[in-house]
Short mmCIF file of N, CA and C and ligand atoms in Angstrom, two decimals:
data_model
loop_
_atom_site.label_atom_id
_atom_site.label_comp_id
_atom_site.label_asym_id
_atom_site.label_seq_id
_atom_site.Cartn_x
_atom_site.Cartn_y
_atom_site.Cartn_z
N MET A 1 22.27 77.52 -29.24
CA MET A 1 22.06 76.55 -28.15
C MET A 1 20.97 77.02 -27.19
N GLN A 2 20.06 76.12 -26.91
CA GLN A 2 19.02 76.43 -25.92
C GLN A 2 19.62 76.40 -24.52
N LYS A 3 19.10 77.24 -23.70
CA LYS A 3 19.53 77.22 -22.30
C LYS A 3 18.90 76.01 -21.61
N PRO A 4 19.58 75.46 -20.60
CA PRO A 4 18.96 74.37 -19.86
C PRO A 4 17.74 74.88 -19.08
N GLU A 5 16.81 73.97 -18.79
CA GLU A 5 15.55 74.42 -18.21
C GLU A 5 15.72 75.10 -16.85
N GLY A 6 16.72 74.66 -16.09
CA GLY A 6 16.95 75.27 -14.78
C GLY A 6 17.30 76.75 -14.90
N GLN A 7 18.09 77.07 -15.93
CA GLN A 7 18.48 78.46 -16.15
C GLN A 7 17.30 79.29 -16.62
N ILE A 8 16.47 78.69 -17.48
CA ILE A 8 15.29 79.42 -17.98
C ILE A 8 14.36 79.77 -16.82
N LEU A 9 14.10 78.79 -15.95
CA LEU A 9 13.23 79.04 -14.80
C LEU A 9 13.79 80.16 -13.94
N LYS A 10 15.09 80.12 -13.76
CA LYS A 10 15.76 81.14 -12.95
C LYS A 10 15.60 82.52 -13.59
N ASP A 11 15.79 82.57 -14.91
CA ASP A 11 15.66 83.85 -15.62
C ASP A 11 14.26 84.44 -15.47
N TYR A 12 13.27 83.58 -15.34
CA TYR A 12 11.89 84.05 -15.19
C TYR A 12 11.49 84.17 -13.72
N ASP A 13 12.46 84.03 -12.85
CA ASP A 13 12.17 84.13 -11.42
C ASP A 13 11.22 83.05 -10.94
N LEU A 14 11.34 81.89 -11.51
CA LEU A 14 10.48 80.79 -11.10
C LEU A 14 11.28 79.77 -10.32
N ARG A 15 10.71 79.37 -9.21
CA ARG A 15 11.35 78.34 -8.42
C ARG A 15 11.33 77.04 -9.24
N THR A 16 12.39 76.29 -9.18
CA THR A 16 12.44 75.04 -9.91
C THR A 16 11.67 73.96 -9.16
N THR A 17 10.67 73.39 -9.83
CA THR A 17 9.96 72.25 -9.27
C THR A 17 10.06 71.12 -10.30
N THR A 18 9.80 69.91 -9.87
CA THR A 18 9.94 68.80 -10.81
C THR A 18 8.96 68.93 -11.97
N SER A 19 7.73 69.42 -11.69
CA SER A 19 6.75 69.54 -12.77
C SER A 19 7.16 70.63 -13.75
N ARG A 20 7.63 71.77 -13.24
CA ARG A 20 8.06 72.84 -14.14
C ARG A 20 9.22 72.40 -15.01
N SER A 21 10.19 71.73 -14.41
CA SER A 21 11.33 71.26 -15.19
C SER A 21 10.90 70.27 -16.26
N ALA A 22 10.04 69.33 -15.88
CA ALA A 22 9.62 68.29 -16.82
C ALA A 22 8.85 68.88 -17.99
N ILE A 23 7.94 69.82 -17.70
CA ILE A 23 7.12 70.40 -18.77
C ILE A 23 7.97 71.29 -19.66
N LEU A 24 8.86 72.04 -19.05
CA LEU A 24 9.75 72.89 -19.84
C LEU A 24 10.65 72.06 -20.75
N ARG A 25 11.12 70.94 -20.22
CA ARG A 25 11.96 70.04 -21.03
C ARG A 25 11.21 69.55 -22.27
N LEU A 26 9.91 69.28 -22.10
CA LEU A 26 9.11 68.84 -23.24
C LEU A 26 9.10 69.90 -24.34
N PHE A 27 8.93 71.15 -23.92
CA PHE A 27 8.91 72.23 -24.91
C PHE A 27 10.27 72.40 -25.58
N LEU A 28 11.34 72.21 -24.80
CA LEU A 28 12.68 72.38 -25.37
C LEU A 28 13.00 71.25 -26.35
N LYS A 29 12.44 70.09 -26.05
CA LYS A 29 12.72 68.91 -26.86
C LYS A 29 12.02 68.97 -28.21
N ASN A 30 10.84 69.58 -28.22
CA ASN A 30 10.05 69.62 -29.45
C ASN A 30 10.09 71.02 -30.04
N SER A 31 10.27 71.10 -31.34
CA SER A 31 10.34 72.43 -31.95
C SER A 31 8.96 72.92 -32.38
N PHE A 32 7.92 72.12 -32.07
CA PHE A 32 6.58 72.53 -32.48
C PHE A 32 5.69 72.74 -31.26
N ALA A 33 4.54 73.33 -31.48
CA ALA A 33 3.62 73.62 -30.38
C ALA A 33 3.00 72.35 -29.82
N LEU A 34 2.76 72.34 -28.53
CA LEU A 34 2.21 71.16 -27.86
C LEU A 34 0.81 71.46 -27.32
N SER A 35 -0.09 70.51 -27.49
CA SER A 35 -1.41 70.67 -26.91
C SER A 35 -1.39 70.08 -25.50
N TYR A 36 -2.45 70.37 -24.77
CA TYR A 36 -2.53 69.83 -23.43
C TYR A 36 -2.40 68.31 -23.45
N SER A 37 -3.06 67.67 -24.42
CA SER A 37 -3.00 66.21 -24.44
C SER A 37 -1.63 65.68 -24.85
N ASP A 38 -0.90 66.45 -25.69
CA ASP A 38 0.48 66.05 -25.98
C ASP A 38 1.30 66.02 -24.69
N ILE A 39 1.11 67.04 -23.89
CA ILE A 39 1.87 67.14 -22.64
C ILE A 39 1.44 66.04 -21.68
N GLU A 40 0.11 65.88 -21.59
CA GLU A 40 -0.43 64.87 -20.68
C GLU A 40 0.06 63.47 -21.04
N ARG A 41 0.12 63.20 -22.34
CA ARG A 41 0.54 61.88 -22.80
C ARG A 41 1.96 61.56 -22.31
N GLU A 42 2.79 62.57 -22.30
CA GLU A 42 4.19 62.36 -21.93
C GLU A 42 4.42 62.25 -20.43
N ILE A 43 3.62 63.00 -19.66
CA ILE A 43 3.97 63.06 -18.25
C ILE A 43 2.83 62.72 -17.29
N ALA A 44 1.71 62.24 -17.85
CA ALA A 44 0.55 61.97 -16.99
C ALA A 44 0.88 60.97 -15.88
N ALA A 45 1.83 60.10 -16.17
CA ALA A 45 2.17 59.10 -15.17
C ALA A 45 2.82 59.73 -13.95
N THR A 46 3.44 60.86 -14.16
CA THR A 46 4.20 61.50 -13.08
C THR A 46 3.42 62.60 -12.37
N PHE A 47 2.62 63.37 -13.13
CA PHE A 47 1.94 64.52 -12.53
C PHE A 47 0.45 64.46 -12.79
N ASP A 48 -0.32 64.97 -11.85
CA ASP A 48 -1.77 64.97 -12.05
C ASP A 48 -2.19 66.19 -12.89
N ARG A 49 -3.43 66.15 -13.33
CA ARG A 49 -4.02 67.20 -14.18
C ARG A 49 -3.84 68.60 -13.62
N VAL A 50 -4.16 68.71 -12.34
CA VAL A 50 -4.13 70.02 -11.70
C VAL A 50 -2.72 70.61 -11.77
N THR A 51 -1.74 69.77 -11.50
CA THR A 51 -0.35 70.22 -11.53
C THR A 51 0.02 70.70 -12.93
N VAL A 52 -0.39 69.92 -13.94
CA VAL A 52 -0.06 70.29 -15.32
C VAL A 52 -0.73 71.62 -15.68
N TYR A 53 -2.02 71.75 -15.38
CA TYR A 53 -2.74 72.99 -15.67
C TYR A 53 -2.10 74.18 -14.98
N ARG A 54 -1.77 73.98 -13.71
CA ARG A 54 -1.22 75.07 -12.92
C ARG A 54 0.14 75.50 -13.47
N THR A 55 0.93 74.50 -13.85
CA THR A 55 2.25 74.80 -14.40
C THR A 55 2.14 75.57 -15.72
N LEU A 56 1.21 75.13 -16.58
CA LEU A 56 1.03 75.82 -17.86
C LEU A 56 0.56 77.25 -17.64
N LYS A 57 -0.32 77.42 -16.67
CA LYS A 57 -0.83 78.76 -16.38
C LYS A 57 0.30 79.67 -15.89
N THR A 58 1.12 79.14 -15.03
CA THR A 58 2.26 79.91 -14.53
C THR A 58 3.18 80.31 -15.68
N PHE A 59 3.46 79.36 -16.55
CA PHE A 59 4.33 79.63 -17.70
C PHE A 59 3.73 80.70 -18.61
N LEU A 60 2.40 80.63 -18.82
CA LEU A 60 1.73 81.62 -19.65
C LEU A 60 1.81 83.00 -19.01
N ASP A 61 1.50 83.05 -17.72
CA ASP A 61 1.52 84.33 -17.01
C ASP A 61 2.89 84.96 -17.00
N LYS A 62 3.90 84.13 -16.89
CA LYS A 62 5.27 84.63 -16.78
C LYS A 62 5.90 84.95 -18.12
N GLY A 63 5.27 84.49 -19.20
CA GLY A 63 5.85 84.74 -20.51
C GLY A 63 6.88 83.70 -20.93
N VAL A 64 6.77 82.52 -20.36
CA VAL A 64 7.66 81.44 -20.78
C VAL A 64 7.12 80.79 -22.05
N ILE A 65 5.79 80.63 -22.08
CA ILE A 65 5.14 80.05 -23.26
C ILE A 65 4.00 80.97 -23.71
N HIS A 66 3.54 80.77 -24.92
CA HIS A 66 2.38 81.53 -25.40
C HIS A 66 1.40 80.57 -26.07
N LYS A 67 0.18 81.08 -26.25
CA LYS A 67 -0.86 80.25 -26.84
C LYS A 67 -0.73 80.22 -28.36
N VAL A 68 -1.03 79.07 -28.90
CA VAL A 68 -1.02 78.90 -30.34
C VAL A 68 -2.37 78.28 -30.71
N LEU A 69 -3.09 78.93 -31.61
CA LEU A 69 -4.36 78.35 -32.04
C LEU A 69 -4.15 77.67 -33.38
N ASP A 70 -4.62 76.47 -33.50
CA ASP A 70 -4.53 75.87 -34.83
C ASP A 70 -5.89 75.45 -35.33
N ASP A 71 -5.94 74.86 -36.50
CA ASP A 71 -7.22 74.62 -37.15
C ASP A 71 -8.07 73.56 -36.46
N GLU A 72 -7.47 72.80 -35.57
CA GLU A 72 -8.26 71.79 -34.87
C GLU A 72 -9.11 72.43 -33.78
N GLY A 73 -8.89 73.71 -33.56
CA GLY A 73 -9.65 74.41 -32.55
C GLY A 73 -9.13 74.14 -31.15
N SER A 74 -8.10 73.31 -31.06
CA SER A 74 -7.54 73.05 -29.74
C SER A 74 -6.41 74.03 -29.49
N LEU A 75 -6.29 74.37 -28.25
CA LEU A 75 -5.25 75.31 -27.87
C LEU A 75 -3.93 74.58 -27.76
N LYS A 76 -2.91 75.18 -28.30
CA LYS A 76 -1.58 74.62 -28.13
C LYS A 76 -0.69 75.68 -27.50
N TYR A 77 0.47 75.23 -27.07
CA TYR A 77 1.40 76.14 -26.42
C TYR A 77 2.77 75.99 -27.04
N ALA A 78 3.49 77.10 -27.11
CA ALA A 78 4.86 77.05 -27.61
C ALA A 78 5.72 77.99 -26.78
N LEU A 79 6.99 77.72 -26.77
CA LEU A 79 7.93 78.56 -26.02
C LEU A 79 7.99 79.95 -26.62
N CYS A 80 8.14 80.94 -25.78
CA CYS A 80 8.37 82.30 -26.25
C CYS A 80 9.86 82.43 -26.54
N SER A 81 10.20 82.96 -27.68
CA SER A 81 11.62 83.09 -27.96
C SER A 81 12.13 84.49 -27.62
N ASP A 82 11.23 85.46 -27.69
CA ASP A 82 11.63 86.81 -27.29
C ASP A 82 11.44 86.93 -25.79
N PRO A 83 12.11 87.86 -25.18
CA PRO A 83 11.90 88.00 -23.74
C PRO A 83 10.50 88.53 -23.46
N CYS A 84 9.63 87.65 -23.10
CA CYS A 84 8.29 88.05 -22.71
C CYS A 84 8.29 88.14 -21.19
N SER A 85 7.36 88.91 -20.66
CA SER A 85 7.31 89.03 -19.21
C SER A 85 5.87 88.83 -18.74
N THR A 86 5.67 88.95 -17.46
CA THR A 86 4.37 88.73 -16.88
C THR A 86 3.30 89.56 -17.59
N HIS A 87 2.30 88.87 -18.10
CA HIS A 87 1.16 89.48 -18.78
C HIS A 87 1.53 90.29 -20.01
N GLU A 88 2.75 90.16 -20.47
CA GLU A 88 3.12 90.91 -21.65
C GLU A 88 3.87 90.04 -22.64
N HIS A 89 3.17 89.65 -23.67
CA HIS A 89 3.83 88.88 -24.72
C HIS A 89 4.08 89.83 -25.87
N HIS A 90 5.34 89.89 -26.30
CA HIS A 90 5.72 90.94 -27.25
C HIS A 90 5.78 90.50 -28.69
N HIS A 91 5.73 89.21 -28.91
CA HIS A 91 5.93 88.76 -30.27
C HIS A 91 4.60 88.57 -30.97
N GLU A 92 4.53 89.01 -32.20
CA GLU A 92 3.35 88.72 -33.00
C GLU A 92 3.82 88.08 -34.29
N HIS A 93 4.11 86.81 -34.16
CA HIS A 93 4.64 86.10 -35.30
C HIS A 93 3.61 85.13 -35.87
N VAL A 94 3.91 84.68 -37.05
CA VAL A 94 3.02 83.76 -37.75
C VAL A 94 3.22 82.33 -37.23
N HIS A 95 2.13 81.60 -37.16
CA HIS A 95 2.21 80.17 -36.85
C HIS A 95 1.92 79.38 -38.11
N PHE A 96 2.65 78.30 -38.24
CA PHE A 96 2.53 77.50 -39.46
C PHE A 96 2.13 76.08 -39.13
N LYS A 97 1.05 75.64 -39.74
CA LYS A 97 0.59 74.27 -39.53
C LYS A 97 0.91 73.45 -40.76
N CYS A 98 1.67 72.40 -40.55
CA CYS A 98 2.04 71.55 -41.68
C CYS A 98 0.99 70.47 -41.86
N THR A 99 0.48 70.34 -43.07
CA THR A 99 -0.56 69.36 -43.33
C THR A 99 0.01 67.96 -43.47
N LYS A 100 1.34 67.86 -43.59
CA LYS A 100 1.94 66.52 -43.70
C LYS A 100 2.30 65.93 -42.35
N CYS A 101 3.11 66.67 -41.56
CA CYS A 101 3.50 66.11 -40.26
C CYS A 101 2.50 66.50 -39.16
N GLY A 102 1.63 67.47 -39.46
CA GLY A 102 0.61 67.85 -38.49
C GLY A 102 1.11 68.75 -37.38
N HIS A 103 2.36 69.17 -37.46
CA HIS A 103 2.91 70.02 -36.41
C HIS A 103 2.65 71.49 -36.69
N THR A 104 2.39 72.21 -35.62
CA THR A 104 2.24 73.65 -35.73
C THR A 104 3.46 74.29 -35.10
N SER A 105 4.16 75.14 -35.82
CA SER A 105 5.34 75.76 -35.23
C SER A 105 5.32 77.27 -35.36
N CYS A 106 6.17 77.91 -34.55
CA CYS A 106 6.29 79.36 -34.56
C CYS A 106 7.25 79.76 -35.67
N LEU A 107 6.85 80.69 -36.50
CA LEU A 107 7.80 81.29 -37.44
C LEU A 107 8.17 82.64 -36.83
N ASP A 108 9.14 82.57 -35.92
CA ASP A 108 9.47 83.76 -35.13
C ASP A 108 9.90 84.96 -35.97
N GLU A 109 10.52 84.66 -37.11
CA GLU A 109 11.05 85.76 -37.92
C GLU A 109 10.00 86.34 -38.86
N VAL A 110 8.83 85.70 -38.93
CA VAL A 110 7.77 86.21 -39.80
C VAL A 110 6.73 86.92 -38.94
N THR A 111 6.68 88.23 -39.04
CA THR A 111 5.75 88.97 -38.18
C THR A 111 4.42 89.21 -38.88
N ILE A 112 3.40 89.26 -38.07
CA ILE A 112 2.06 89.51 -38.59
C ILE A 112 1.96 91.00 -38.96
N PRO A 113 1.57 91.29 -40.20
CA PRO A 113 1.46 92.70 -40.57
C PRO A 113 0.39 93.40 -39.74
N PRO A 114 0.56 94.69 -39.49
CA PRO A 114 -0.44 95.38 -38.67
C PRO A 114 -1.82 95.32 -39.32
N VAL A 115 -2.81 95.06 -38.51
CA VAL A 115 -4.18 94.97 -39.01
C VAL A 115 -4.97 96.14 -38.44
N ARG A 116 -5.61 96.89 -39.32
CA ARG A 116 -6.39 98.02 -38.84
C ARG A 116 -7.82 97.58 -38.54
N LEU A 117 -8.22 97.78 -37.30
CA LEU A 117 -9.55 97.35 -36.88
C LEU A 117 -10.53 98.51 -37.00
N PRO A 118 -11.81 98.18 -37.17
CA PRO A 118 -12.82 99.25 -37.21
C PRO A 118 -12.85 100.00 -35.88
N GLU A 119 -13.35 101.21 -35.91
CA GLU A 119 -13.40 102.00 -34.70
C GLU A 119 -14.21 101.30 -33.62
N GLY A 120 -13.73 101.39 -32.41
CA GLY A 120 -14.44 100.77 -31.30
C GLY A 120 -13.99 99.35 -31.02
N TYR A 121 -13.08 98.85 -31.83
CA TYR A 121 -12.56 97.50 -31.62
C TYR A 121 -11.14 97.57 -31.06
N THR A 122 -10.88 96.76 -30.06
CA THR A 122 -9.50 96.65 -29.60
C THR A 122 -9.09 95.18 -29.59
N ALA A 123 -7.87 94.95 -29.97
CA ALA A 123 -7.38 93.57 -30.04
C ALA A 123 -6.58 93.24 -28.78
N ASP A 124 -6.83 92.08 -28.24
CA ASP A 124 -6.04 91.60 -27.10
C ASP A 124 -4.97 90.63 -27.57
N GLU A 125 -5.33 89.86 -28.55
CA GLU A 125 -4.43 88.84 -29.05
C GLU A 125 -4.57 88.77 -30.55
N VAL A 126 -3.48 88.50 -31.20
CA VAL A 126 -3.51 88.35 -32.65
C VAL A 126 -2.95 86.98 -32.99
N ASN A 127 -3.66 86.25 -33.79
CA ASN A 127 -3.19 84.94 -34.20
C ASN A 127 -3.29 84.80 -35.70
N LEU A 128 -2.23 84.40 -36.32
CA LEU A 128 -2.29 84.14 -37.75
C LEU A 128 -1.72 82.77 -38.02
N LEU A 129 -2.55 81.92 -38.59
CA LEU A 129 -2.12 80.55 -38.88
C LEU A 129 -2.05 80.36 -40.38
N ILE A 130 -0.91 79.92 -40.83
CA ILE A 130 -0.76 79.58 -42.24
C ILE A 130 -0.66 78.06 -42.33
N GLN A 131 -1.39 77.48 -43.24
CA GLN A 131 -1.32 76.03 -43.40
C GLN A 131 -0.65 75.68 -44.70
N GLY A 132 0.12 74.63 -44.68
CA GLY A 132 0.83 74.22 -45.88
C GLY A 132 1.80 73.11 -45.55
N VAL A 133 2.92 73.09 -46.25
CA VAL A 133 3.91 72.04 -46.02
C VAL A 133 5.18 72.70 -45.49
N CYS A 134 5.67 72.17 -44.37
CA CYS A 134 6.83 72.78 -43.71
C CYS A 134 8.14 72.41 -44.40
N GLY A 135 9.20 73.09 -43.99
CA GLY A 135 10.51 72.88 -44.58
C GLY A 135 11.03 71.45 -44.47
N LYS A 136 10.70 70.80 -43.35
CA LYS A 136 11.17 69.43 -43.14
C LYS A 136 10.44 68.44 -44.05
N CYS A 137 9.18 68.71 -44.33
CA CYS A 137 8.38 67.76 -45.13
C CYS A 137 8.48 68.07 -46.62
N GLN A 138 9.06 69.16 -46.96
CA GLN A 138 9.12 69.61 -48.37
C GLN A 138 9.90 68.64 -49.24
ZN1 ZN B 1 5.48 85.40 -25.31
ZN1 ZN B 2 5.88 69.03 -41.78
ZN1 ZN B 3 4.46 81.23 -31.56
#
């Protein structure tokens, strides 16, 4: 069972605001990653751009959500399932893009194997996207 959004905000030491609750609810409702326009489509009537951007940034900084890159080149966001904290995201899992339903989701249990970089290179973020057909569309 997912925790209600009010509890999640509390766990992350975030004050509950209507925009935070609404955006968090969207993530809880959908099991796949959401792009900015997905979010905007759902709540643009209620909140302005700046509020949405600011809320997403807060969630990213706090470790509530993480970035997901997919083949469209657009940035998407998904909930962090492991306890992530401010500026520290601990999970390095595979993302899966389904070519049938078009959804990109986190495969939390599938970890990205360690990649050895050439000397002088440091990685800040690791993203691995696998494309194919998801379990629901199979
Ligand atoms: Zn995270
Ligand atoms: Zn699918
Ligand atoms: Zn993910």
